[in-house]
Each structure stands twice: as structure tokens, then as C-alpha cells.
Amino acid sequence: MAKTANPFIVAGRIAPEYFCDRVAESARLVKVVTNGNNLVIISPRRMGKTGLIQFCYDKPEIEKEYYTFFIDILHTSSLREFTYLLGKEIYETLIPRSRKMARLFMQAMKSISGKFGFDPASGLPTFNLELGDIERPEYTLDEIFRYLDNADRRCIVAIDEFQQIAKYPEQNIEALLRTYIQRQANCNFIFAGSERHMMQEMFSSAARPFYNSADMMELKAIPKEIYVAFVTGHFKKCQRRIEPGDVEKVYDLFKGHTYYIQKAFNEAFADTPAGSECTTDTLQRAIEAMVVSNDTIFREILSNVPEKQKALLYAIAREGEAERITSADFIRRHSLTSASSVQSAMKKLLEKDMITETGKVFSVTDKLFGMWINGIYGNPARL
């Protein structure tokens, strides 16, 4: 008997029938880029930016008419790495779609042309480039953008965690990229980012190169009632049961963060045989398993956080949503040192994206990390 596919997908591309909502957001994204404009998407991590972009890339009006590229630059630390990732993504995307355009890409990359070869078994060209082979990244990047401008289809390039370019050591990176992007006639861009303040500053400040260069869209949590209907509906289709109230508990626990909600129901669905009910206990075990599986990673993260920053992080985690964190009451309640030390720690934690500020309310950016912190201090998350 064939195993029932788990409808709560947490990795890879998501088929339309398993994609929850985002009807308005996907319609807007498609409309913006197919009308020749650029788009900024701002949302917390784990809220579904990547899934939304890939979902829209698979829509017929984009898939059939455009070359689409996606890079996540969160882990990059220089223009060289950015250039390497972009070149690799373009080349590897084009190989299965258009050998002609892949060959033209090789020809256009004069600064690194010696690093292309051919696989004798398949006859396909190979991308043998190493990071260190890019000696002049600004020159190679110029070649990449010129190539995109001459492609035989319009192109869409999505750059996730775009705020990372502001942290590169090279001078005037924003101005350099803006110059290349501004002259593109054949390519549109999606700039996605999770650090709200940095992204808003980059695109809304008249003093910054990317000022007013793209439409803005904020990706918020999927409404609770839509998520409840989505989850209960899929359990029912697969001959399983789940109470709407239990779905709401999971949604509230993760504050609507798409990835962790999906992951919780992915785990719980796998532990619920056909014909039976997914109970609160099943969901609780799934969430505990998620926390435990990240224990090593979270301990490593904490080991690199200075003591005063750690103390503030713990305080915010315990409160869930913390207000007036420099007030005497907050400092006394959590045995912190002083308002000035809290202010300093807050700035560092925001820079590291370990905490998020929305309307003067602070919370731990990674909700599962916040639960883990509370768990090690005797207050595990309960539904």
C-alpha cells in the first residue's frame, strides 16, 4: 500500500495544492516583476519568503517566459562571494534549460573563461570555478549583468537576505550594485530581507543608493483562520482528524511563523496513523522533538554571545514579547545591570538579528530558539 504523502512540506518546492494561502502576495509579486518593476520583500525569518518566491517562479506566466534565478547571501561576507554565488546560480540554472545560453554565458565571462571545461562523459560544459579564482569581482560582476541584459528571455533575479551587502568590507557596494541594476533593461530584481530596519533604511532613505528603486511588500503571518482551515482540511483529506483548537494552539505558540508551524504539523502528521486523531499530546511531542533536535546548534550560538548580551536575551525570551526593556522595572525584574548596559546589549543583539523590534516590542527572532532558552531554565513550551 502506497504511503500517503505528507502535505506539510518544509523543504524544497511546494506544489500548489500544498501551498497555504499567500494569494494576494503571490499575485502582487507576479504583477510587479512581469510589469518590469523591482520588488522588496521584508519579513522575519521563517515566515516563507523563499517559498513564496519559488512558488511564483513556478507559475506558468513566469516559468514559460522568464529565466529565474535565486541566491541566498546570508552566509556571504564579501563582494567576491556574492559574485561567485550569482555566477554559479546563473550557470547551473541555464544548463538544463538552454545550452545555447549556457555557452554564451561561458563566452561572456572573459575574466574567468579558463575555469570552464567539459565533462567527457556527458559532453556538457562544467563550472569549475573556485571562489579564489575571482580576482576582480567588480569586473566579473559587470560581465554577469551585461550577460543578463543580452539574454534571449527576460530574467528575474531574487536575492535573499539582501541586507547582508551592507556588512561587506568593500566600500560603496550598494552604489556599485545600484549602478549595475539601474542600467538593466532585460532583468528585474526581487530583494528579500529579514532585518527590517536595515532593509527599510536601504530602500527608504534618500541618502542611500537604492532609494525608491523598488516597490515594497511586507510579508506578515498567514491569518490564523486560513491556517486552521488549511491544516484541518489536509488532515481530513488524508483520513486523519485534528481539532481546530489544537491547530490554533500551535499557531499561537509560534506567533504565526510559517516554517515552524509547518514543521510541527509535518512531524505530528507523520506520527498520526490513518483513521486516527492527532492529539494535543502528539503535537506536544512533535514540538519537543523539534527543540531537542536543535540543541547542539543553539548551544553553539549561545557560546559566542557575551554575558551581558546573553542576560538580555534570556530576559526577552522569558517575557516572550518585552516592552520598555530599559525601564527600572524590567531591569530589576530580570536582575540586569543598568539601562546603559541594556541599551548596548540591545544594539548588538539587533545587529546579530538575535532579537527583533516591532513597534518598540522586542522578541527573540527565532521562536524555537526562544523556546529552547526557556526550556533550559525550567520553563518548557506547553500547548
mmCIF file of C-alpha atoms in Angstrom:
data_model
loop_
_atom_site.group_PDB
_atom_site.id
_atom_site.type_symbol
_atom_site.label_atom_id
_atom_site.label_comp_id
_atom_site.label_asym_id
_atom_site.label_seq_id
_atom_site.Cartn_x
_atom_site.Cartn_y
_atom_site.Cartn_z
ATOM 1 C CA MET A 1 0.000 0.000 0.000
ATOM 2 C CA ALA A 2 1.477 3.374 -1.052
ATOM 3 C CA LYS A 3 2.470 5.707 1.747
ATOM 4 C CA THR A 4 0.387 8.886 1.998
ATOM 5 C CA ALA A 5 2.397 11.967 1.086
ATOM 6 C CA ASN A 6 2.930 14.349 3.981
ATOM 7 C CA PRO A 7 1.066 17.533 2.974
ATOM 8 C CA PHE A 8 3.047 19.792 5.320
ATOM 9 C CA ILE A 9 6.174 20.407 3.272
ATOM 10 C CA VAL A 10 9.175 22.079 4.892
ATOM 11 C CA ALA A 11 11.908 21.637 2.261
ATOM 12 C CA GLY A 12 12.125 22.092 -1.491
ATOM 13 C CA ARG A 13 9.481 23.368 -3.859
ATOM 14 C CA ILE A 14 5.867 23.217 -2.761
ATOM 15 C CA ALA A 15 3.144 22.051 -5.145
ATOM 16 C CA PRO A 16 0.160 24.456 -5.386
ATOM 17 C CA GLU A 17 -2.177 22.094 -3.512
ATOM 18 C CA TYR A 18 0.182 22.104 -0.504
ATOM 19 C CA PHE A 19 0.869 25.851 -0.537
ATOM 20 C CA CYS A 20 -1.071 27.707 2.136
ATOM 21 C CA ASP A 21 -2.710 30.970 1.090
ATOM 22 C CA ARG A 22 -0.424 33.869 0.024
ATOM 23 C CA VAL A 23 -2.950 34.523 -2.759
ATOM 24 C CA ALA A 24 -2.678 38.315 -2.585
ATOM 25 C CA GLU A 25 1.086 38.301 -2.054
ATOM 26 C CA SER A 26 1.826 35.945 -4.966
ATOM 27 C CA ALA A 27 -0.488 37.917 -7.269
ATOM 28 C CA ARG A 28 1.293 41.129 -6.365
ATOM 29 C CA LEU A 29 4.770 39.656 -6.810
ATOM 30 C CA VAL A 30 3.914 38.315 -10.253
ATOM 31 C CA LYS A 31 2.283 41.594 -11.272
ATOM 32 C CA VAL A 32 5.234 43.721 -10.150
ATOM 33 C CA VAL A 33 8.005 41.752 -11.848
ATOM 34 C CA THR A 34 6.089 40.950 -15.039
ATOM 35 C CA ASN A 35 5.370 44.651 -15.433
ATOM 36 C CA GLY A 36 9.054 45.474 -15.417
ATOM 37 C CA ASN A 37 9.475 46.606 -11.825
ATOM 38 C CA ASN A 38 11.657 45.530 -8.904
ATOM 39 C CA LEU A 39 10.257 44.375 -5.547
ATOM 40 C CA VAL A 40 11.460 44.472 -1.948
ATOM 41 C CA ILE A 41 10.055 41.774 0.364
ATOM 42 C CA ILE A 42 10.566 42.304 4.096
ATOM 43 C CA SER A 43 9.587 39.719 6.668
ATOM 44 C CA PRO A 44 11.002 37.893 9.704
ATOM 45 C CA ARG A 45 12.994 34.757 9.003
ATOM 46 C CA ARG A 46 10.999 31.552 8.703
ATOM 47 C CA MET A 47 7.930 33.448 7.507
ATOM 48 C CA GLY A 48 8.013 31.982 3.993
ATOM 49 C CA LYS A 49 9.869 34.460 1.729
ATOM 50 C CA THR A 50 11.786 31.739 -0.090
ATOM 51 C CA GLY A 51 8.718 29.534 -0.523
ATOM 52 C CA LEU A 52 6.691 32.437 -1.897
ATOM 53 C CA ILE A 53 9.350 33.368 -4.465
ATOM 54 C CA GLN A 54 9.807 29.772 -5.638
ATOM 55 C CA PHE A 55 6.024 29.310 -5.776
ATOM 56 C CA CYS A 56 5.726 32.347 -8.056
ATOM 57 C CA TYR A 57 8.661 31.188 -10.191
ATOM 58 C CA ASP A 58 6.679 28.009 -10.927
ATOM 59 C CA LYS A 59 3.623 29.888 -12.158
ATOM 60 C CA PRO A 60 3.127 29.423 -15.944
ATOM 61 C CA GLU A 61 3.259 33.139 -16.721
ATOM 62 C CA ILE A 62 6.769 33.273 -15.252
ATOM 63 C CA GLU A 63 8.137 29.773 -15.846
ATOM 64 C CA LYS A 64 7.446 29.857 -19.613
ATOM 65 C CA GLU A 65 8.553 33.410 -20.274
ATOM 66 C CA TYR A 66 11.483 34.119 -17.950
ATOM 67 C CA TYR A 67 14.818 32.799 -16.778
ATOM 68 C CA THR A 68 14.592 32.829 -12.984
ATOM 69 C CA PHE A 69 17.470 32.851 -10.509
ATOM 70 C CA PHE A 70 17.572 32.743 -6.717
ATOM 71 C CA ILE A 71 20.519 33.230 -4.348
ATOM 72 C CA ASP A 72 20.618 33.405 -0.552
ATOM 73 C CA ILE A 73 23.533 35.608 0.518
ATOM 74 C CA LEU A 74 23.089 35.373 4.302
ATOM 75 C CA HIS A 75 26.338 33.446 4.725
ATOM 76 C CA THR A 76 28.398 35.663 2.399
ATOM 77 C CA SER A 77 30.887 38.198 3.718
ATOM 78 C CA SER A 78 32.343 39.858 0.612
ATOM 79 C CA LEU A 79 31.610 41.013 -2.920
ATOM 80 C CA ARG A 80 33.734 38.106 -4.158
ATOM 81 C CA GLU A 81 31.383 35.589 -2.529
ATOM 82 C CA PHE A 82 28.334 37.427 -3.845
ATOM 83 C CA THR A 83 29.738 37.350 -7.388
ATOM 84 C CA TYR A 84 30.634 33.671 -7.115
ATOM 85 C CA LEU A 85 27.159 32.682 -5.910
ATOM 86 C CA LEU A 86 25.388 34.699 -8.597
ATOM 87 C CA GLY A 87 27.553 33.329 -11.399
ATOM 88 C CA LYS A 88 27.170 29.742 -10.194
ATOM 89 C CA GLU A 89 23.376 30.073 -9.881
ATOM 90 C CA ILE A 90 23.010 31.537 -13.378
ATOM 91 C CA TYR A 91 25.178 28.880 -14.976
ATOM 92 C CA GLU A 92 23.600 25.908 -13.178
ATOM 93 C CA THR A 93 20.083 27.183 -13.869
ATOM 94 C CA LEU A 94 20.719 27.650 -17.576
ATOM 95 C CA ILE A 95 22.424 24.301 -18.309
ATOM 96 C CA PRO A 96 19.190 22.224 -18.215
ATOM 97 C CA ARG A 97 17.097 24.959 -19.856
ATOM 98 C CA SER A 98 19.209 26.372 -22.660
ATOM 99 C CA ARG A 99 22.603 25.052 -23.741
ATOM 100 C CA LYS A 100 22.885 27.974 -26.130
ATOM 101 C CA MET A 101 22.572 30.490 -23.302
ATOM 102 C CA ALA A 102 24.953 28.454 -21.129
ATOM 103 C CA ARG A 103 27.567 28.592 -23.907
ATOM 104 C CA LEU A 104 27.031 32.330 -24.300
ATOM 105 C CA PHE A 105 27.480 32.719 -20.554
ATOM 106 C CA MET A 106 30.842 30.973 -20.772
ATOM 107 C CA GLN A 107 31.872 33.270 -23.609
ATOM 108 C CA ALA A 108 30.726 36.388 -21.754
ATOM 109 C CA MET A 109 32.755 35.554 -18.644
ATOM 110 C CA LYS A 110 36.106 36.608 -20.106
ATOM 111 C CA SER A 111 37.620 37.263 -16.681
ATOM 112 C CA ILE A 112 37.123 33.620 -15.634
ATOM 113 C CA SER A 113 36.842 31.846 -19.003
ATOM 114 C CA GLY A 114 39.710 29.497 -18.223
ATOM 115 C CA LYS A 115 37.696 27.872 -15.466
ATOM 116 C CA PHE A 116 35.076 26.298 -17.707
ATOM 117 C CA GLY A 117 35.552 22.809 -19.097
ATOM 118 C CA PHE A 118 33.610 19.865 -20.494
ATOM 119 C CA ASP A 119 32.545 16.604 -18.944
ATOM 120 C CA PRO A 120 33.834 13.891 -21.336
ATOM 121 C CA ALA A 121 31.046 11.500 -20.317
ATOM 122 C CA SER A 122 28.061 13.797 -20.812
ATOM 123 C CA GLY A 123 29.576 16.312 -23.203
ATOM 124 C CA LEU A 124 28.167 19.097 -21.025
ATOM 125 C CA PRO A 125 30.213 22.088 -20.017
ATOM 126 C CA THR A 126 31.285 22.175 -16.375
ATOM 127 C CA PHE A 127 31.622 25.075 -13.955
ATOM 128 C CA ASN A 128 34.993 24.537 -12.291
ATOM 129 C CA LEU A 129 35.253 27.964 -10.721
ATOM 130 C CA GLU A 130 36.596 28.305 -7.190
ATOM 131 C CA LEU A 131 35.988 31.328 -5.021
ATOM 132 C CA GLY A 132 39.635 32.352 -5.182
ATOM 133 C CA ASP A 133 39.556 32.391 -8.987
ATOM 134 C CA ILE A 134 37.548 35.619 -8.990
ATOM 135 C CA GLU A 135 40.421 38.084 -8.839
ATOM 136 C CA ARG A 136 38.425 41.220 -9.692
ATOM 137 C CA PRO A 137 34.848 40.632 -8.525
ATOM 138 C CA GLU A 138 33.586 44.033 -9.706
ATOM 139 C CA TYR A 139 34.760 43.221 -13.243
ATOM 140 C CA THR A 140 33.251 39.705 -13.212
ATOM 141 C CA LEU A 141 30.005 41.106 -11.810
ATOM 142 C CA ASP A 142 29.878 43.622 -14.635
ATOM 143 C CA GLU A 143 30.211 40.749 -17.121
ATOM 144 C CA ILE A 144 27.374 38.854 -15.404
ATOM 145 C CA PHE A 145 24.997 41.817 -15.568
ATOM 146 C CA ARG A 146 25.899 42.541 -19.200
ATOM 147 C CA TYR A 147 25.133 38.903 -19.988
ATOM 148 C CA LEU A 148 21.721 39.085 -18.289
ATOM 149 C CA ASP A 149 20.935 42.225 -20.264
ATOM 150 C CA ASN A 150 21.551 40.334 -23.518
ATOM 151 C CA ALA A 151 19.777 37.066 -22.641
ATOM 152 C CA ASP A 152 17.191 35.781 -25.115
ATOM 153 C CA ARG A 153 14.473 35.917 -22.431
ATOM 154 C CA ARG A 154 13.705 38.392 -19.707
ATOM 155 C CA CYS A 155 15.318 37.467 -16.407
ATOM 156 C CA ILE A 156 14.264 37.686 -12.764
ATOM 157 C CA VAL A 157 16.936 37.599 -10.063
ATOM 158 C CA ALA A 158 15.884 37.116 -6.427
ATOM 159 C CA ILE A 159 18.469 37.939 -3.768
ATOM 160 C CA ASP A 160 17.509 36.693 -0.308
ATOM 161 C CA GLU A 161 18.853 38.386 2.850
ATOM 162 C CA PHE A 162 19.884 41.327 0.688
ATOM 163 C CA GLN A 163 20.754 43.468 3.734
ATOM 164 C CA GLN A 164 23.942 41.393 4.014
ATOM 165 C CA ILE A 165 25.643 43.529 1.337
ATOM 166 C CA ALA A 166 25.702 46.436 3.825
ATOM 167 C CA LYS A 167 28.038 44.339 6.007
ATOM 168 C CA TYR A 168 30.649 43.664 3.309
ATOM 169 C CA PRO A 169 34.071 45.213 3.982
ATOM 170 C CA GLU A 170 34.387 46.720 0.497
ATOM 171 C CA GLN A 171 33.491 50.379 0.092
ATOM 172 C CA ASN A 172 30.402 51.614 -1.800
ATOM 173 C CA ILE A 173 28.936 48.154 -2.537
ATOM 174 C CA GLU A 174 25.370 49.494 -2.566
ATOM 175 C CA ALA A 175 26.299 52.189 -5.074
ATOM 176 C CA LEU A 176 28.144 49.665 -7.261
ATOM 177 C CA LEU A 177 25.231 47.215 -7.369
ATOM 178 C CA ARG A 178 22.720 50.007 -7.873
ATOM 179 C CA THR A 179 24.699 51.203 -10.912
ATOM 180 C CA TYR A 180 24.654 47.725 -12.483
ATOM 181 C CA ILE A 181 20.976 47.116 -11.689
ATOM 182 C CA GLN A 182 19.829 50.551 -12.804
ATOM 183 C CA ARG A 183 21.054 50.031 -16.339
ATOM 184 C CA GLN A 184 19.355 46.649 -16.751
ATOM 185 C CA ALA A 185 16.701 46.636 -19.482
ATOM 186 C CA ASN A 186 16.163 42.881 -19.588
ATOM 187 C CA CYS A 187 16.188 41.902 -15.915
ATOM 188 C CA ASN A 188 14.114 42.602 -12.805
ATOM 189 C CA PHE A 189 15.064 42.000 -9.208
ATOM 190 C CA ILE A 190 13.462 40.789 -6.002
ATOM 191 C CA PHE A 191 15.302 41.963 -2.898
ATOM 192 C CA ALA A 192 14.230 39.931 0.136
ATOM 193 C CA GLY A 193 15.398 40.581 3.661
ATOM 194 C CA SER A 194 14.637 39.739 7.280
ATOM 195 C CA GLU A 195 16.363 42.614 9.079
ATOM 196 C CA ARG A 196 13.558 45.143 8.878
ATOM 197 C CA HIS A 197 15.436 48.261 9.944
ATOM 198 C CA MET A 198 18.341 47.686 7.572
ATOM 199 C CA MET A 199 16.082 46.908 4.605
ATOM 200 C CA GLN A 200 13.858 49.906 5.228
ATOM 201 C CA GLU A 201 16.886 52.163 5.575
ATOM 202 C CA MET A 202 18.419 50.845 2.340
ATOM 203 C CA PHE A 203 15.309 51.421 0.247
ATOM 204 C CA SER A 204 13.559 54.303 2.036
ATOM 205 C CA SER A 205 16.401 56.674 2.881
ATOM 206 C CA ALA A 206 17.124 59.388 0.312
ATOM 207 C CA ALA A 207 20.792 59.159 1.284
ATOM 208 C CA ARG A 208 21.136 55.526 0.133
ATOM 209 C CA PRO A 209 21.736 54.369 -3.491
ATOM 210 C CA PHE A 210 18.690 52.048 -3.609
ATOM 211 C CA TYR A 211 16.274 54.781 -2.500
ATOM 212 C CA ASN A 212 12.888 54.452 -4.221
ATOM 213 C CA SER A 213 14.237 51.842 -6.651
ATOM 214 C CA ALA A 214 11.640 49.130 -5.931
ATOM 215 C CA ASP A 215 8.094 48.525 -4.738
ATOM 216 C CA MET A 216 7.824 47.429 -1.094
ATOM 217 C CA MET A 217 5.910 44.459 0.304
ATOM 218 C CA GLU A 218 5.852 43.275 3.902
ATOM 219 C CA LEU A 219 5.206 39.570 4.352
ATOM 220 C CA LYS A 220 3.226 39.009 7.529
ATOM 221 C CA ALA A 221 1.874 35.886 9.182
ATOM 222 C CA ILE A 222 -0.831 33.984 7.331
ATOM 223 C CA PRO A 223 -4.151 34.747 9.122
ATOM 224 C CA LYS A 224 -4.937 32.175 11.790
ATOM 225 C CA GLU A 225 -8.345 31.185 10.403
ATOM 226 C CA ILE A 226 -6.814 30.422 6.996
ATOM 227 C CA TYR A 227 -4.072 28.287 8.535
ATOM 228 C CA VAL A 228 -6.560 26.384 10.700
ATOM 229 C CA ALA A 229 -8.699 25.553 7.657
ATOM 230 C CA PHE A 230 -5.589 24.531 5.679
ATOM 231 C CA VAL A 231 -4.344 22.135 8.364
ATOM 232 C CA THR A 232 -7.679 20.554 9.279
ATOM 233 C CA GLY A 233 -8.534 20.191 5.588
ATOM 234 C CA HIS A 234 -5.366 18.265 4.785
ATOM 235 C CA PHE A 235 -5.735 16.001 7.807
ATOM 236 C CA LYS A 236 -9.288 15.221 6.668
ATOM 237 C CA LYS A 237 -8.222 14.502 3.067
ATOM 238 C CA CYS A 238 -5.710 12.010 4.405
ATOM 239 C CA GLN A 239 -8.256 10.230 6.629
ATOM 240 C CA ARG A 240 -6.963 11.753 9.845
ATOM 241 C CA ARG A 241 -8.537 14.098 12.391
ATOM 242 C CA ILE A 242 -7.318 17.129 14.279
ATOM 243 C CA GLU A 243 -9.219 19.616 16.424
ATOM 244 C CA PRO A 244 -9.217 23.231 15.141
ATOM 245 C CA GLY A 245 -8.430 24.386 18.677
ATOM 246 C CA ASP A 246 -5.206 22.365 18.685
ATOM 247 C CA VAL A 247 -4.157 23.947 15.387
ATOM 248 C CA GLU A 248 -4.756 27.366 16.937
ATOM 249 C CA LYS A 249 -2.534 26.468 19.907
ATOM 250 C CA VAL A 250 0.386 25.643 17.625
ATOM 251 C CA TYR A 251 -0.187 28.802 15.579
ATOM 252 C CA ASP A 252 -0.196 30.949 18.723
ATOM 253 C CA LEU A 253 2.871 29.227 20.171
ATOM 254 C CA PHE A 254 4.950 30.106 17.091
ATOM 255 C CA LYS A 255 3.309 33.517 16.579
ATOM 256 C CA GLY A 256 2.279 32.563 13.043
ATOM 257 C CA HIS A 257 5.816 31.787 11.811
ATOM 258 C CA THR A 258 5.212 29.651 8.763
ATOM 259 C CA TYR A 259 8.234 27.349 8.881
ATOM 260 C CA TYR A 260 7.843 26.220 12.478
ATOM 261 C CA ILE A 261 4.092 25.734 12.158
ATOM 262 C CA GLN A 262 4.648 23.631 9.035
ATOM 263 C CA LYS A 263 7.426 21.678 10.751
ATOM 264 C CA ALA A 264 5.267 20.947 13.803
ATOM 265 C CA PHE A 265 2.425 19.608 11.678
ATOM 266 C CA ASN A 266 4.845 17.720 9.421
ATOM 267 C CA GLU A 267 6.155 15.873 12.499
ATOM 268 C CA ALA A 268 2.702 15.366 14.027
ATOM 269 C CA PHE A 269 1.173 14.138 10.747
ATOM 270 C CA ALA A 270 3.931 11.527 10.433
ATOM 271 C CA ASP A 271 3.060 10.281 13.935
ATOM 272 C CA THR A 272 -0.686 10.079 13.253
ATOM 273 C CA PRO A 273 -1.795 6.835 11.526
ATOM 274 C CA ALA A 274 -4.625 6.947 9.001
ATOM 275 C CA GLY A 275 -8.013 6.732 10.665
ATOM 276 C CA SER A 276 -6.810 8.208 13.966
ATOM 277 C CA GLU A 277 -6.673 11.622 15.620
ATOM 278 C CA CYS A 278 -3.722 13.951 16.068
ATOM 279 C CA THR A 279 -4.000 14.867 19.737
ATOM 280 C CA THR A 280 -2.529 17.656 21.844
ATOM 281 C CA ASP A 281 -0.026 15.123 23.194
ATOM 282 C CA THR A 282 1.058 14.205 19.657
ATOM 283 C CA LEU A 283 1.641 17.868 18.855
ATOM 284 C CA GLN A 284 3.480 18.430 22.149
ATOM 285 C CA ARG A 285 5.856 15.554 21.397
ATOM 286 C CA ALA A 286 6.463 16.923 17.904
ATOM 287 C CA ILE A 287 7.384 20.346 19.262
ATOM 288 C CA GLU A 288 9.643 18.860 21.944
ATOM 289 C CA ALA A 289 11.399 16.818 19.254
ATOM 290 C CA MET A 290 11.984 19.998 17.223
ATOM 291 C CA VAL A 291 13.533 21.744 20.224
ATOM 292 C CA VAL A 292 15.759 18.769 21.112
ATOM 293 C CA SER A 293 16.972 18.342 17.521
ATOM 294 C CA ASN A 294 18.346 21.890 17.589
ATOM 295 C CA ASP A 295 20.025 21.610 20.995
ATOM 296 C CA THR A 296 23.606 21.421 19.695
ATOM 297 C CA ILE A 297 23.112 24.314 17.279
ATOM 298 C CA PHE A 298 21.544 26.542 19.928
ATOM 299 C CA ARG A 299 24.290 25.778 22.465
ATOM 300 C CA GLU A 300 26.903 26.723 19.883
ATOM 301 C CA ILE A 301 25.105 30.013 19.197
ATOM 302 C CA LEU A 302 24.964 30.856 22.908
ATOM 303 C CA SER A 303 28.647 30.039 23.393
ATOM 304 C CA ASN A 304 29.506 33.010 21.163
ATOM 305 C CA VAL A 305 27.254 35.530 22.944
ATOM 306 C CA PRO A 306 28.885 37.777 25.612
ATOM 307 C CA GLU A 307 27.446 37.615 29.106
ATOM 308 C CA LYS A 308 25.575 40.944 29.168
ATOM 309 C CA GLN A 309 24.001 40.283 25.789
ATOM 310 C CA LYS A 310 23.086 36.795 26.953
ATOM 311 C CA ALA A 311 21.394 38.159 30.070
ATOM 312 C CA LEU A 312 19.208 40.461 27.991
ATOM 313 C CA LEU A 313 18.472 37.677 25.508
ATOM 314 C CA TYR A 314 17.280 35.431 28.356
ATOM 315 C CA ALA A 315 15.116 38.225 29.767
ATOM 316 C CA ILE A 316 13.411 38.859 26.419
ATOM 317 C CA ALA A 317 12.932 35.104 25.873
ATOM 318 C CA ARG A 318 11.237 34.758 29.271
ATOM 319 C CA GLU A 319 8.856 37.622 28.533
ATOM 320 C CA GLY A 320 8.079 36.425 25.012
ATOM 321 C CA GLU A 321 7.296 39.972 23.935
ATOM 322 C CA ALA A 322 9.190 42.533 26.005
ATOM 323 C CA GLU A 323 8.403 46.229 26.261
ATOM 324 C CA ARG A 324 10.298 49.107 27.914
ATOM 325 C CA ILE A 325 13.430 46.996 28.298
ATOM 326 C CA THR A 326 15.488 49.921 29.642
ATOM 327 C CA SER A 327 12.962 50.715 32.364
ATOM 328 C CA ALA A 328 13.883 50.273 36.032
ATOM 329 C CA ASP A 329 11.088 47.728 36.436
ATOM 330 C CA PHE A 330 12.338 45.491 33.588
ATOM 331 C CA ILE A 331 15.952 45.751 34.769
ATOM 332 C CA ARG A 332 15.002 44.888 38.369
ATOM 333 C CA ARG A 333 12.675 42.048 37.329
ATOM 334 C CA HIS A 334 15.427 40.321 35.357
ATOM 335 C CA SER A 335 18.415 41.288 37.540
ATOM 336 C CA LEU A 336 20.114 43.226 34.754
ATOM 337 C CA THR A 337 22.928 45.698 35.362
ATOM 338 C CA SER A 338 21.803 49.113 34.141
ATOM 339 C CA ALA A 339 19.853 50.914 31.435
ATOM 340 C CA SER A 340 23.064 51.782 29.572
ATOM 341 C CA SER A 341 24.273 48.156 29.520
ATOM 342 C CA VAL A 342 20.822 47.012 28.325
ATOM 343 C CA GLN A 343 20.920 49.663 25.591
ATOM 344 C CA SER A 344 24.358 48.488 24.454
ATOM 345 C CA ALA A 345 23.385 44.795 24.544
ATOM 346 C CA MET A 346 20.159 45.529 22.672
ATOM 347 C CA LYS A 347 22.065 47.170 19.781
ATOM 348 C CA LYS A 348 24.425 44.209 19.488
ATOM 349 C CA LEU A 349 21.611 41.623 19.580
ATOM 350 C CA LEU A 350 19.696 43.567 16.922
ATOM 351 C CA GLU A 351 22.811 43.698 14.721
ATOM 352 C CA LYS A 352 23.191 39.932 15.076
ATOM 353 C CA ASP A 353 19.461 39.519 14.305
ATOM 354 C CA MET A 354 19.041 37.505 17.501
ATOM 355 C CA ILE A 355 16.218 39.776 18.625
ATOM 356 C CA THR A 356 13.619 41.690 16.613
ATOM 357 C CA GLU A 357 11.975 45.007 17.397
ATOM 358 C CA THR A 358 8.483 45.751 16.111
ATOM 359 C CA GLY A 359 6.759 48.869 17.412
ATOM 360 C CA LYS A 360 9.095 49.073 20.436
ATOM 361 C CA VAL A 361 8.265 45.471 21.363
ATOM 362 C CA PHE A 362 11.230 43.071 21.456
ATOM 363 C CA SER A 363 11.201 39.317 20.897
ATOM 364 C CA VAL A 364 13.678 36.542 20.119
ATOM 365 C CA THR A 365 13.882 36.390 16.326
ATOM 366 C CA ASP A 366 13.973 32.576 16.142
ATOM 367 C CA LYS A 367 10.905 31.408 18.052
ATOM 368 C CA LEU A 368 12.253 27.882 18.528
ATOM 369 C CA PHE A 369 15.474 29.330 19.957
ATOM 370 C CA GLY A 370 13.394 31.331 22.424
ATOM 371 C CA MET A 371 11.559 28.167 23.466
ATOM 372 C CA TRP A 372 14.856 26.335 23.913
ATOM 373 C CA ILE A 373 16.231 29.121 26.129
ATOM 374 C CA ASN A 374 13.132 28.960 28.317
ATOM 375 C CA GLY A 375 13.361 25.166 28.409
ATOM 376 C CA ILE A 376 16.898 25.100 29.771
ATOM 377 C CA TYR A 377 15.761 27.429 32.518
ATOM 378 C CA GLY A 378 12.881 25.224 33.598
ATOM 379 C CA ASN A 379 10.057 26.753 31.588
ATOM 380 C CA PRO A 380 9.462 24.450 28.585
ATOM 381 C CA ALA A 381 6.919 25.446 25.936
ATOM 382 C CA ARG A 382 3.498 23.916 26.533
ATOM 383 C CA LEU A 383 0.433 23.916 24.300
#
